[in-house]
CSV table of C-alpha atoms in Angstrom, one decimal:
chain,number,residue,atom,x,y,z
A,12,UNK,CA,33.2,-30.7,29.1
A,13,UNK,CA,30.0,-32.5,28.0
A,14,UNK,CA,30.0,-36.2,27.1
A,15,UNK,CA,29.1,-37.2,23.5
A,16,UNK,CA,25.6,-38.4,24.5
A,17,UNK,CA,24.8,-34.8,25.6
A,18,UNK,CA,24.2,-34.1,21.9
A,19,UNK,CA,21.0,-36.1,22.1
A,20,UNK,CA,19.7,-33.6,24.7
A,21,UNK,CA,19.8,-30.7,22.2
A,22,UNK,CA,19.3,-32.4,18.8
A,23,UNK,CA,16.6,-30.5,16.7
A,24,UNK,CA,16.5,-27.6,19.1
A,25,UNK,CA,16.8,-25.2,16.1
A,26,UNK,CA,13.7,-26.8,14.4
A,27,UNK,CA,11.0,-25.0,16.5
A,28,UNK,CA,10.6,-28.2,18.7
A,29,UNK,CA,10.6,-26.4,22.1
A,30,UNK,CA,9.5,-22.9,23.3
A,31,UNK,CA,12.1,-20.2,24.1
A,32,UNK,CA,11.8,-17.5,26.7
A,33,UNK,CA,13.9,-14.5,27.7
A,34,UNK,CA,16.9,-15.0,29.9
A,35,UNK,CA,17.4,-13.3,33.2
A,36,UNK,CA,18.4,-9.9,31.7
A,37,UNK,CA,16.1,-10.3,28.6
A,38,UNK,CA,19.0,-9.9,26.2
A,39,UNK,CA,18.9,-13.4,24.9
A,40,UNK,CA,16.4,-16.3,24.5
A,41,UNK,CA,16.8,-19.7,26.2
A,42,UNK,CA,14.8,-22.9,25.8
A,43,UNK,CA,12.2,-23.7,28.5
A,44,UNK,CA,13.1,-27.4,28.2
A,45,UNK,CA,15.5,-29.4,26.1
A,46,UNK,CA,14.2,-31.8,23.3
A,47,UNK,CA,15.9,-34.8,25.0
A,48,UNK,CA,15.8,-38.0,22.9
A,49,UNK,CA,16.0,-40.2,26.0
A,50,UNK,CA,14.5,-40.0,29.5
A,51,UNK,CA,17.4,-37.9,31.0
A,52,UNK,CA,15.5,-37.2,34.2
A,53,UNK,CA,15.8,-40.9,35.1
A,54,UNK,CA,19.2,-41.6,33.5
A,55,UNK,CA,21.1,-38.7,35.2
A,56,UNK,CA,18.8,-38.2,38.1
A,57,UNK,CA,18.0,-34.8,39.7
A,58,UNK,CA,18.2,-33.2,43.1
A,59,UNK,CA,17.2,-29.8,44.4
A,60,UNK,CA,15.2,-27.7,46.8
A,61,UNK,CA,12.6,-25.0,45.9
A,62,UNK,CA,10.1,-23.1,47.9
A,63,UNK,CA,8.1,-25.6,49.9
A,64,UNK,CA,9.2,-28.6,47.9
A,65,UNK,CA,12.2,-30.7,47.1
A,66,UNK,CA,13.2,-33.4,44.6
A,67,UNK,CA,15.7,-36.3,44.8
A,68,UNK,CA,15.7,-38.6,41.8
A,69,UNK,CA,18.5,-41.3,41.7
A,70,UNK,CA,20.4,-42.0,38.4
A,71,UNK,CA,19.5,-45.1,36.4
A,72,UNK,CA,21.1,-47.4,33.8
A,73,UNK,CA,20.6,-46.0,30.3
A,74,UNK,CA,20.0,-49.4,28.6
A,75,UNK,CA,17.4,-50.5,31.3
A,76,UNK,CA,15.5,-47.2,31.1
A,77,UNK,CA,15.2,-47.4,27.3
A,78,UNK,CA,14.1,-51.1,27.5
A,79,UNK,CA,11.4,-50.0,30.0
A,80,UNK,CA,10.3,-47.1,27.7
A,81,UNK,CA,10.0,-49.4,24.7
A,82,UNK,CA,8.0,-51.9,26.9
A,83,UNK,CA,5.6,-49.0,27.9
A,84,UNK,CA,5.2,-48.0,24.2
A,85,UNK,CA,4.2,-51.6,23.3
A,86,UNK,CA,1.9,-52.0,26.2
A,87,UNK,CA,0.1,-48.9,27.7
A,88,UNK,CA,-1.4,-51.0,30.5
A,89,UNK,CA,1.9,-52.2,31.9
A,90,UNK,CA,2.3,-51.8,35.7
A,91,UNK,CA,5.1,-50.3,37.8
A,92,UNK,CA,5.9,-53.8,39.0
A,93,UNK,CA,6.2,-55.1,35.5
A,94,UNK,CA,8.4,-52.1,34.5
A,95,UNK,CA,10.7,-53.1,37.4
A,96,UNK,CA,11.6,-56.2,35.5
A,97,UNK,CA,13.4,-53.8,33.1
A,98,UNK,CA,14.5,-51.3,35.8
A,99,UNK,CA,15.2,-53.3,39.0
A,100,UNK,CA,16.5,-50.2,40.7
A,101,UNK,CA,18.8,-47.1,40.5
A,102,UNK,CA,22.3,-47.6,39.0
A,103,UNK,CA,24.8,-45.2,40.6
A,104,UNK,CA,28.0,-44.3,38.7
A,105,UNK,CA,30.0,-45.0,41.9
A,106,UNK,CA,28.7,-48.6,42.1
A,107,UNK,CA,28.0,-50.0,45.5
A,108,UNK,CA,25.2,-52.3,46.7
A,109,UNK,CA,21.6,-51.3,47.3
A,110,UNK,CA,20.1,-53.1,50.3
A,111,UNK,CA,16.3,-53.7,50.2
A,112,UNK,CA,14.3,-54.4,47.0
A,113,UNK,CA,11.0,-53.7,48.8
A,114,UNK,CA,12.0,-50.1,49.5
A,115,UNK,CA,12.8,-49.5,45.9
A,116,UNK,CA,9.4,-50.9,44.9
A,117,UNK,CA,7.7,-48.4,47.2
A,118,UNK,CA,9.6,-45.5,45.7
A,119,UNK,CA,8.7,-46.6,42.1
A,120,UNK,CA,5.0,-47.1,43.0
A,121,UNK,CA,4.4,-44.1,45.2
A,122,UNK,CA,7.1,-41.7,44.1
A,123,UNK,CA,8.6,-41.6,47.6
A,124,UNK,CA,10.8,-44.1,49.5
A,125,UNK,CA,14.3,-44.7,50.8
A,126,UNK,CA,16.8,-47.5,50.7
A,127,UNK,CA,20.3,-48.2,52.1
A,128,UNK,CA,23.3,-48.2,49.9
A,129,UNK,CA,26.6,-49.7,50.9
A,130,UNK,CA,30.1,-49.4,49.4
A,131,UNK,CA,31.7,-52.6,48.2
A,132,UNK,CA,34.3,-54.1,50.5
A,133,UNK,CA,36.3,-57.3,49.9
A,134,UNK,CA,38.3,-59.3,52.5
A,135,UNK,CA,41.8,-60.3,51.4
A,136,UNK,CA,44.2,-62.7,53.2
A,137,UNK,CA,47.9,-62.2,52.6
A,138,UNK,CA,50.6,-64.9,52.4
A,139,UNK,CA,51.7,-64.2,55.9
A,140,UNK,CA,48.2,-64.9,57.2
A,141,UNK,CA,47.3,-61.2,57.9
A,142,UNK,CA,44.0,-59.9,56.6
A,143,UNK,CA,43.1,-56.6,55.1
A,144,UNK,CA,39.9,-55.0,53.7
A,145,UNK,CA,39.8,-53.5,50.2
A,146,UNK,CA,37.2,-50.8,49.6
A,147,UNK,CA,36.3,-51.0,45.9
A,148,UNK,CA,33.4,-48.6,45.8
A,149,UNK,CA,31.7,-46.0,48.0
A,150,UNK,CA,28.1,-44.9,48.2
A,151,UNK,CA,26.8,-42.2,45.8
A,152,UNK,CA,27.7,-38.6,46.7
A,153,UNK,CA,30.1,-39.6,49.4
A,154,UNK,CA,33.5,-37.8,49.4
A,155,UNK,CA,36.4,-40.3,49.3
A,156,UNK,CA,38.8,-38.0,51.1
A,157,UNK,CA,36.4,-37.2,53.9
A,158,UNK,CA,35.6,-41.0,54.3
A,159,UNK,CA,39.4,-41.7,54.6
A,160,UNK,CA,39.8,-39.1,57.3
A,161,UNK,CA,36.8,-40.5,59.2
A,162,UNK,CA,38.1,-44.0,59.2
A,163,UNK,CA,41.6,-42.8,60.3
A,164,UNK,CA,40.0,-40.8,63.1
A,165,UNK,CA,38.0,-43.7,64.4
A,166,UNK,CA,41.1,-46.0,64.3
A,167,UNK,CA,43.2,-43.3,66.1
A,168,UNK,CA,40.7,-42.9,69.0
A,169,UNK,CA,40.1,-46.7,69.2
A,170,UNK,CA,36.5,-46.4,68.2
A,171,UNK,CA,37.2,-49.1,65.7
A,172,UNK,CA,39.9,-51.5,67.0
A,173,UNK,CA,42.2,-53.6,64.9
A,174,UNK,CA,43.1,-51.2,62.1
A,175,UNK,CA,46.9,-50.9,61.6
A,176,UNK,CA,47.1,-48.7,58.5
A,177,UNK,CA,44.9,-47.0,55.8
A,178,UNK,CA,46.2,-46.4,52.2
A,179,UNK,CA,44.5,-44.8,49.3
A,180,UNK,CA,45.6,-46.7,46.2
A,181,UNK,CA,43.1,-45.2,43.8
A,182,UNK,CA,44.3,-44.6,40.2
A,183,UNK,CA,42.9,-44.2,36.7
A,184,UNK,CA,42.1,-47.9,36.3
A,185,UNK,CA,40.7,-48.2,39.9
A,186,UNK,CA,38.8,-45.0,40.7
A,187,UNK,CA,38.2,-46.3,44.2
A,188,UNK,CA,40.7,-48.6,46.0
A,189,UNK,CA,41.2,-47.9,49.7
A,190,UNK,CA,43.3,-50.5,51.6
A,191,UNK,CA,42.6,-51.0,55.3
A,192,UNK,CA,45.4,-53.1,56.9
A,193,UNK,CA,44.4,-55.1,60.0
A,194,UNK,CA,46.4,-56.1,63.0
A,195,UNK,CA,47.2,-59.8,63.6
A,196,UNK,CA,44.3,-61.6,65.3
A,197,UNK,CA,41.7,-59.0,64.2
A,198,UNK,CA,38.4,-60.4,63.0
A,199,UNK,CA,37.7,-58.7,59.6
A,200,UNK,CA,33.9,-59.1,59.9
A,201,UNK,CA,33.8,-57.0,63.1
A,202,UNK,CA,35.9,-54.2,61.5
A,203,UNK,CA,33.7,-54.4,58.4
A,204,UNK,CA,30.5,-54.1,60.4
A,205,UNK,CA,32.0,-51.1,62.3
A,206,UNK,CA,32.8,-49.4,59.0
A,207,UNK,CA,29.2,-49.8,57.9
A,208,UNK,CA,27.9,-48.6,61.3
A,209,UNK,CA,30.2,-45.7,62.0
A,210,UNK,CA,31.2,-44.3,58.6
A,211,UNK,CA,29.6,-43.3,55.3
A,212,UNK,CA,30.3,-46.7,53.9
A,213,UNK,CA,26.6,-47.2,54.4
A,214,UNK,CA,24.2,-44.3,53.7
A,215,UNK,CA,20.4,-43.9,53.1
A,216,UNK,CA,19.2,-42.5,49.8
A,217,UNK,CA,15.7,-41.0,49.8
A,218,UNK,CA,13.6,-41.2,46.6
A,219,UNK,CA,11.4,-38.1,46.0
A,220,UNK,CA,10.2,-38.1,42.4
A,221,UNK,CA,9.0,-34.5,42.2
A,222,UNK,CA,9.2,-33.0,38.7
A,223,UNK,CA,7.6,-30.2,36.7
A,224,UNK,CA,4.9,-31.4,34.4
A,225,UNK,CA,4.4,-28.4,32.2
A,226,UNK,CA,4.6,-25.7,34.9
A,227,UNK,CA,3.1,-27.7,37.7
A,228,UNK,CA,5.3,-29.7,40.2
A,229,UNK,CA,4.0,-33.3,40.7
A,230,UNK,CA,5.0,-36.4,42.6
A,231,UNK,CA,5.4,-39.1,40.0
A,232,UNK,CA,5.7,-42.9,40.0
A,233,UNK,CA,7.9,-44.7,37.5
A,234,UNK,CA,5.2,-45.3,34.9
A,235,UNK,CA,4.1,-41.7,35.0
A,236,UNK,CA,7.6,-40.4,34.3
A,237,UNK,CA,8.1,-42.7,31.3
A,238,UNK,CA,4.6,-41.9,30.0
A,239,UNK,CA,5.2,-38.2,30.2
A,240,UNK,CA,8.5,-38.6,28.4
A,241,UNK,CA,6.9,-40.7,25.6
A,242,UNK,CA,4.2,-38.1,25.0
A,243,UNK,CA,6.8,-35.4,25.0
A,244,UNK,CA,8.9,-37.2,22.4
A,245,UNK,CA,5.8,-37.7,20.1
A,246,UNK,CA,5.2,-33.9,20.3
A,247,UNK,CA,8.9,-33.1,19.6
A,248,UNK,CA,9.0,-35.5,16.5
A,249,UNK,CA,5.7,-34.0,15.2
A,250,UNK,CA,7.0,-30.4,15.6
A,251,UNK,CA,10.3,-31.4,13.9
A,252,UNK,CA,8.5,-33.0,11.0
A,253,UNK,CA,6.3,-29.9,10.5
A,254,UNK,CA,9.4,-27.7,10.5
A,255,UNK,CA,11.2,-30.0,8.0
A,256,UNK,CA,8.1,-30.2,5.8
A,257,UNK,CA,7.8,-26.4,5.7
A,258,UNK,CA,11.5,-26.0,4.8
A,259,UNK,CA,11.3,-28.8,2.2
A,260,UNK,CA,8.2,-27.2,0.6
A,261,UNK,CA,10.0,-23.8,0.4
A,262,UNK,CA,13.0,-25.4,-1.3
A,263,UNK,CA,10.7,-27.6,-3.5
A,264,UNK,CA,8.8,-24.5,-4.6
A,265,UNK,CA,12.0,-22.8,-5.8
A,266,UNK,CA,13.2,-26.0,-7.5
A,267,UNK,CA,9.8,-26.3,-9.1
A,268,UNK,CA,10.2,-22.8,-10.6
A,269,UNK,CA,13.7,-23.6,-11.9
A,270,UNK,CA,12.4,-26.8,-13.5
A,271,UNK,CA,9.7,-24.7,-15.2
A,272,UNK,CA,12.5,-22.4,-16.4
A,273,UNK,CA,14.4,-25.3,-18.0
A,274,UNK,CA,11.2,-26.4,-19.8
A,275,UNK,CA,10.7,-22.8,-21.2
A,276,UNK,CA,14.3,-21.6,-21.4
A,277,UNK,CA,14.3,-20.0,-24.8
A,278,UNK,CA,11.1,-17.9,-24.4
A,279,UNK,CA,12.2,-16.9,-20.9
A,280,UNK,CA,15.7,-15.7,-22.1
A,281,UNK,CA,14.0,-13.7,-24.9
A,282,UNK,CA,11.6,-12.1,-22.4
A,283,UNK,CA,14.4,-11.2,-20.0
A,284,UNK,CA,16.5,-9.7,-22.9
A,285,UNK,CA,13.7,-7.5,-24.0
A,286,UNK,CA,13.0,-6.2,-20.4
A,287,UNK,CA,14.3,-2.8,-19.4
A,288,UNK,CA,15.4,-3.9,-15.9
A,289,UNK,CA,15.1,-6.7,-13.3
A,290,UNK,CA,11.8,-5.5,-11.9
A,291,UNK,CA,10.2,-5.5,-15.3
A,292,UNK,CA,11.6,-8.9,-16.1
A,293,UNK,CA,10.2,-10.3,-12.9
A,294,UNK,CA,6.8,-8.8,-13.5
A,295,UNK,CA,6.7,-10.3,-17.0
A,296,UNK,CA,7.7,-13.8,-15.7
A,297,UNK,CA,5.0,-13.7,-13.0
A,298,UNK,CA,2.2,-12.5,-15.4
A,299,UNK,CA,2.8,-15.0,-18.1
A,300,UNK,CA,1.6,-18.7,-18.1
A,301,UNK,CA,4.3,-21.2,-18.9
A,302,UNK,CA,4.4,-24.8,-20.0
A,303,UNK,CA,4.4,-27.2,-17.0
A,304,UNK,CA,6.7,-29.8,-18.7
A,305,UNK,CA,8.0,-32.5,-16.3
A,306,UNK,CA,6.6,-30.8,-13.3
A,307,UNK,CA,3.2,-32.2,-14.1
A,308,UNK,CA,4.5,-35.8,-13.9
A,309,UNK,CA,6.2,-35.1,-10.6
A,310,UNK,CA,3.3,-33.4,-8.9
A,311,UNK,CA,1.0,-36.3,-9.9
A,312,UNK,CA,3.1,-38.5,-7.7
A,313,UNK,CA,3.1,-36.3,-4.6
A,314,UNK,CA,0.0,-34.1,-5.2
A,315,UNK,CA,-0.4,-30.6,-6.6
A,316,UNK,CA,0.0,-29.2,-3.0
A,317,UNK,CA,3.2,-31.0,-2.3
A,318,UNK,CA,5.6,-28.1,-2.9
A,319,UNK,CA,3.1,-25.3,-2.2
A,320,UNK,CA,4.3,-23.1,0.8
A,321,UNK,CA,1.7,-21.9,3.3
A,322,UNK,CA,-0.3,-18.8,2.5
A,323,UNK,CA,0.7,-18.9,-1.2
A,324,UNK,CA,-1.9,-17.4,-3.6
A,325,UNK,CA,-4.1,-20.2,-5.2
A,326,UNK,CA,-3.6,-18.5,-8.6
A,327,UNK,CA,0.1,-19.4,-8.4
A,328,UNK,CA,1.3,-22.9,-9.4
A,329,UNK,CA,0.1,-25.7,-11.6
A,330,UNK,CA,-3.2,-24.8,-13.3
A,331,UNK,CA,-4.3,-27.4,-15.8
A,332,UNK,CA,-1.3,-27.9,-18.2
A,333,UNK,CA,0.2,-24.4,-17.6
A,334,UNK,CA,2.2,-23.0,-14.6
A,335,UNK,CA,2.0,-19.6,-13.0
A,336,UNK,CA,5.3,-18.5,-11.3
A,337,UNK,CA,5.4,-16.8,-7.8
A,338,UNK,CA,7.5,-13.8,-7.0
A,339,UNK,CA,10.1,-15.9,-5.2
A,340,UNK,CA,10.3,-18.3,-8.2
A,341,UNK,CA,10.7,-15.5,-10.6
A,342,UNK,CA,13.5,-14.0,-8.6
A,343,UNK,CA,15.3,-17.4,-8.3
A,344,UNK,CA,15.1,-17.7,-12.1
A,345,UNK,CA,16.6,-14.2,-12.6
A,346,UNK,CA,19.4,-15.1,-10.1
A,347,UNK,CA,20.1,-18.5,-11.8
A,348,UNK,CA,23.6,-18.7,-13.3
A,349,UNK,CA,24.0,-19.7,-17.0
A,350,UNK,CA,26.0,-22.6,-15.8
A,351,UNK,CA,22.8,-24.3,-14.6
A,352,UNK,CA,21.7,-24.5,-18.3
A,353,UNK,CA,24.2,-27.2,-19.2
A,354,UNK,CA,22.9,-30.7,-19.6
A,355,UNK,CA,24.6,-32.1,-16.5
A,356,UNK,CA,23.4,-29.2,-14.3
A,357,UNK,CA,19.9,-29.7,-15.6
A,358,UNK,CA,19.9,-33.4,-14.6
A,359,UNK,CA,21.2,-32.4,-11.1
A,360,UNK,CA,18.4,-29.8,-10.7
A,361,UNK,CA,15.7,-32.3,-11.8
A,362,UNK,CA,17.2,-35.0,-9.5
A,363,UNK,CA,17.2,-32.6,-6.5
A,364,UNK,CA,13.6,-31.7,-7.2
A,365,UNK,CA,12.6,-35.4,-7.4
A,366,UNK,CA,14.4,-36.0,-4.0
A,367,UNK,CA,12.6,-33.1,-2.4
A,368,UNK,CA,9.2,-34.3,-3.6
A,369,UNK,CA,10.0,-37.8,-2.2
A,370,UNK,CA,11.0,-36.2,1.1
A,371,UNK,CA,7.8,-34.2,1.3
A,372,UNK,CA,5.8,-37.3,0.6
A,373,UNK,CA,7.5,-39.2,3.5
A,374,UNK,CA,7.1,-36.3,5.9
A,375,UNK,CA,3.4,-36.0,5.1
A,376,UNK,CA,3.0,-39.7,5.7
A,377,UNK,CA,4.6,-39.4,9.2
A,378,UNK,CA,2.1,-36.6,10.1
A,379,UNK,CA,-0.8,-38.5,8.8
A,380,UNK,CA,0.1,-41.9,10.4
A,381,UNK,CA,0.5,-42.1,14.2
A,382,UNK,CA,2.2,-45.5,14.0
A,383,UNK,CA,5.0,-44.1,11.8
A,384,UNK,CA,5.6,-41.3,14.3
A,385,UNK,CA,5.9,-43.8,17.2
A,386,UNK,CA,8.2,-46.0,15.1
A,387,UNK,CA,10.6,-43.0,14.7
A,388,UNK,CA,10.6,-42.4,18.5
A,389,UNK,CA,11.5,-46.1,19.0
A,390,UNK,CA,14.2,-46.1,16.4
A,391,UNK,CA,15.9,-43.1,17.9
A,392,UNK,CA,15.8,-44.8,21.3
A,393,UNK,CA,17.3,-47.9,19.9
A,394,UNK,CA,20.1,-45.9,18.2
A,395,UNK,CA,21.1,-44.3,21.5
A,396,UNK,CA,20.9,-47.6,23.4
A,397,UNK,CA,23.1,-49.4,20.8
A,398,UNK,CA,25.8,-46.7,21.1
A,399,UNK,CA,25.8,-45.8,24.8
A,400,UNK,CA,24.4,-48.7,26.9
A,401,UNK,CA,26.7,-50.1,29.5
A,402,UNK,CA,26.7,-52.7,32.2
A,403,UNK,CA,25.0,-52.1,35.6
A,404,UNK,CA,27.4,-50.9,38.2
A,405,UNK,CA,25.2,-51.1,41.3
A,406,UNK,CA,24.1,-54.5,42.7
A,407,UNK,CA,20.7,-54.9,44.4
A,408,UNK,CA,20.5,-57.2,47.4
A,409,UNK,CA,17.8,-58.4,49.7
A,410,UNK,CA,17.3,-56.4,52.9
A,411,UNK,CA,19.5,-57.3,55.9
A,412,UNK,CA,18.8,-56.5,59.5
A,413,UNK,CA,20.3,-53.6,61.3
A,414,UNK,CA,23.7,-54.2,62.9
A,415,UNK,CA,23.4,-55.0,66.6
A,416,UNK,CA,26.0,-54.3,69.4
A,417,UNK,CA,27.1,-57.9,69.2
A,418,UNK,CA,28.0,-57.4,65.5
A,419,UNK,CA,30.4,-54.6,66.5
A,420,UNK,CA,32.3,-56.5,69.2
A,421,UNK,CA,35.1,-59.1,68.6
A,422,UNK,CA,34.1,-62.4,70.2
A,423,UNK,CA,36.6,-63.8,72.7
A,424,UNK,CA,36.9,-66.1,75.7
A,425,UNK,CA,36.9,-64.3,79.1
A,426,UNK,CA,37.1,-65.2,82.7
A,427,UNK,CA,34.5,-64.0,85.2
A,428,UNK,CA,35.4,-64.0,88.9
A,429,UNK,CA,32.8,-63.6,91.6
A,430,UNK,CA,33.7,-63.0,95.3
A,431,UNK,CA,31.8,-64.3,98.3
A,432,UNK,CA,30.5,-60.8,99.0
A,433,UNK,CA,29.1,-60.3,95.5
A,434,UNK,CA,31.9,-58.5,93.7
A,435,UNK,CA,32.4,-59.5,90.1
A,436,UNK,CA,35.2,-58.9,87.5
A,437,UNK,CA,35.8,-60.0,83.9
A,438,UNK,CA,39.1,-60.2,82.1
A,439,UNK,CA,40.4,-61.8,78.8
A,440,UNK,CA,41.6,-65.4,79.1
A,441,UNK,CA,45.1,-64.6,78.0
A,442,UNK,CA,45.5,-62.2,81.0
A,443,UNK,CA,44.4,-64.9,83.5
A,444,UNK,CA,46.7,-67.8,84.6
A,445,UNK,CA,45.1,-70.8,86.4
A,446,UNK,CA,46.9,-72.1,89.6
A,447,UNK,CA,49.1,-75.1,89.2
A,448,UNK,CA,50.8,-77.5,91.6
A,449,UNK,CA,53.3,-75.7,93.9
A,450,UNK,CA,52.3,-72.2,92.7
A,451,UNK,CA,49.7,-69.6,92.8
A,452,UNK,CA,47.4,-68.4,90.1
A,453,UNK,CA,47.2,-64.7,89.1
A,454,UNK,CA,45.0,-62.6,91.4
A,455,UNK,CA,41.7,-62.3,89.6
A,456,UNK,CA,40.5,-59.4,91.7
A,457,UNK,CA,41.9,-57.3,94.6
A,458,UNK,CA,40.3,-57.9,98.0
A,459,UNK,CA,39.2,-55.4,100.6
């Protein structure tokens, strides 16, 4: 089931905005690309492998991507680093923490890079003094069930010590909530470090921004992706406007003919009554010149070519103060119901004609003025942003050093015993008892 925002991926697809090609069995046609109204490649991300190349684009926050796109539209010379003020990094639907801002910057500037992503873990102290770890998010594309099994396995074989129990308390309100109960005396930070080191609570995501530009695969930086999208949207809006203008002109042409009929209704009815059949009536309507009436006033506002469809004979239409009907107009007049001759219907017809003329005027203005076309692109982006933007789920943190062996071992006091002959032994302090008056201490090491 698609989300509501998916509608903005296919809006205007029926208006000749994108090319269609035959599908795999050539029985149907499918679009070569969707006329997306927002940069879906960045918002949803992409991943795949082809012959000799691969792509791995992380998902991003919708609101941030649209802010960056608008900034690019306003300033063509904006740099990748300046765009990162709007898009600080990927935003994964599973949340988590990205470790390392510099690695993100490399990916956005060069198109390739990698960074670490960690799940979110909170330490919690119970009333009885025991501690537990709450896993609230996991890295992107990590399977929760497999992660639980891995933690349980490590605890079972003592590869991570101090874990008493693991429970999955995830529900509708908390999509990820895994409780890791710790034994008494266990240091939570050591267990936490081991989870990052030995499980998929910490993974590496590689950025590889390879995408098709036309039919050619290219490695793209952040600015290039947004620039290509902007040019694509300008082309889509232009094609949509041309389609709507053509359709409006065709409808306006018919309404223009019906308006001429209203201005010449009595002579037209007499002509039709005297005709032998429909074909003769049509021929007579086309051959005769009619009074232009109110059409002259309307066409002065929009221009004589406003409602003229493409490839229409120049002898047809408004010529001076008279009007020559086309074949389509004549047929529409013959098909017109007598009900349209009532005063109210006449007013509606003229009002619709006026609205079509105004629409044609505005569409022609968009095609003739580049700034208006860009304004439409921005308005559509703002509309989507207003309806669907949400808060960032993934936090971005400064890089931290790799975990050392010391980070994975619980610190404790130990006793080291060295014999005269050079033998050495170490043992925990609680296993060693010092000698007191009148007694003997515990043997630290067996002798030969």
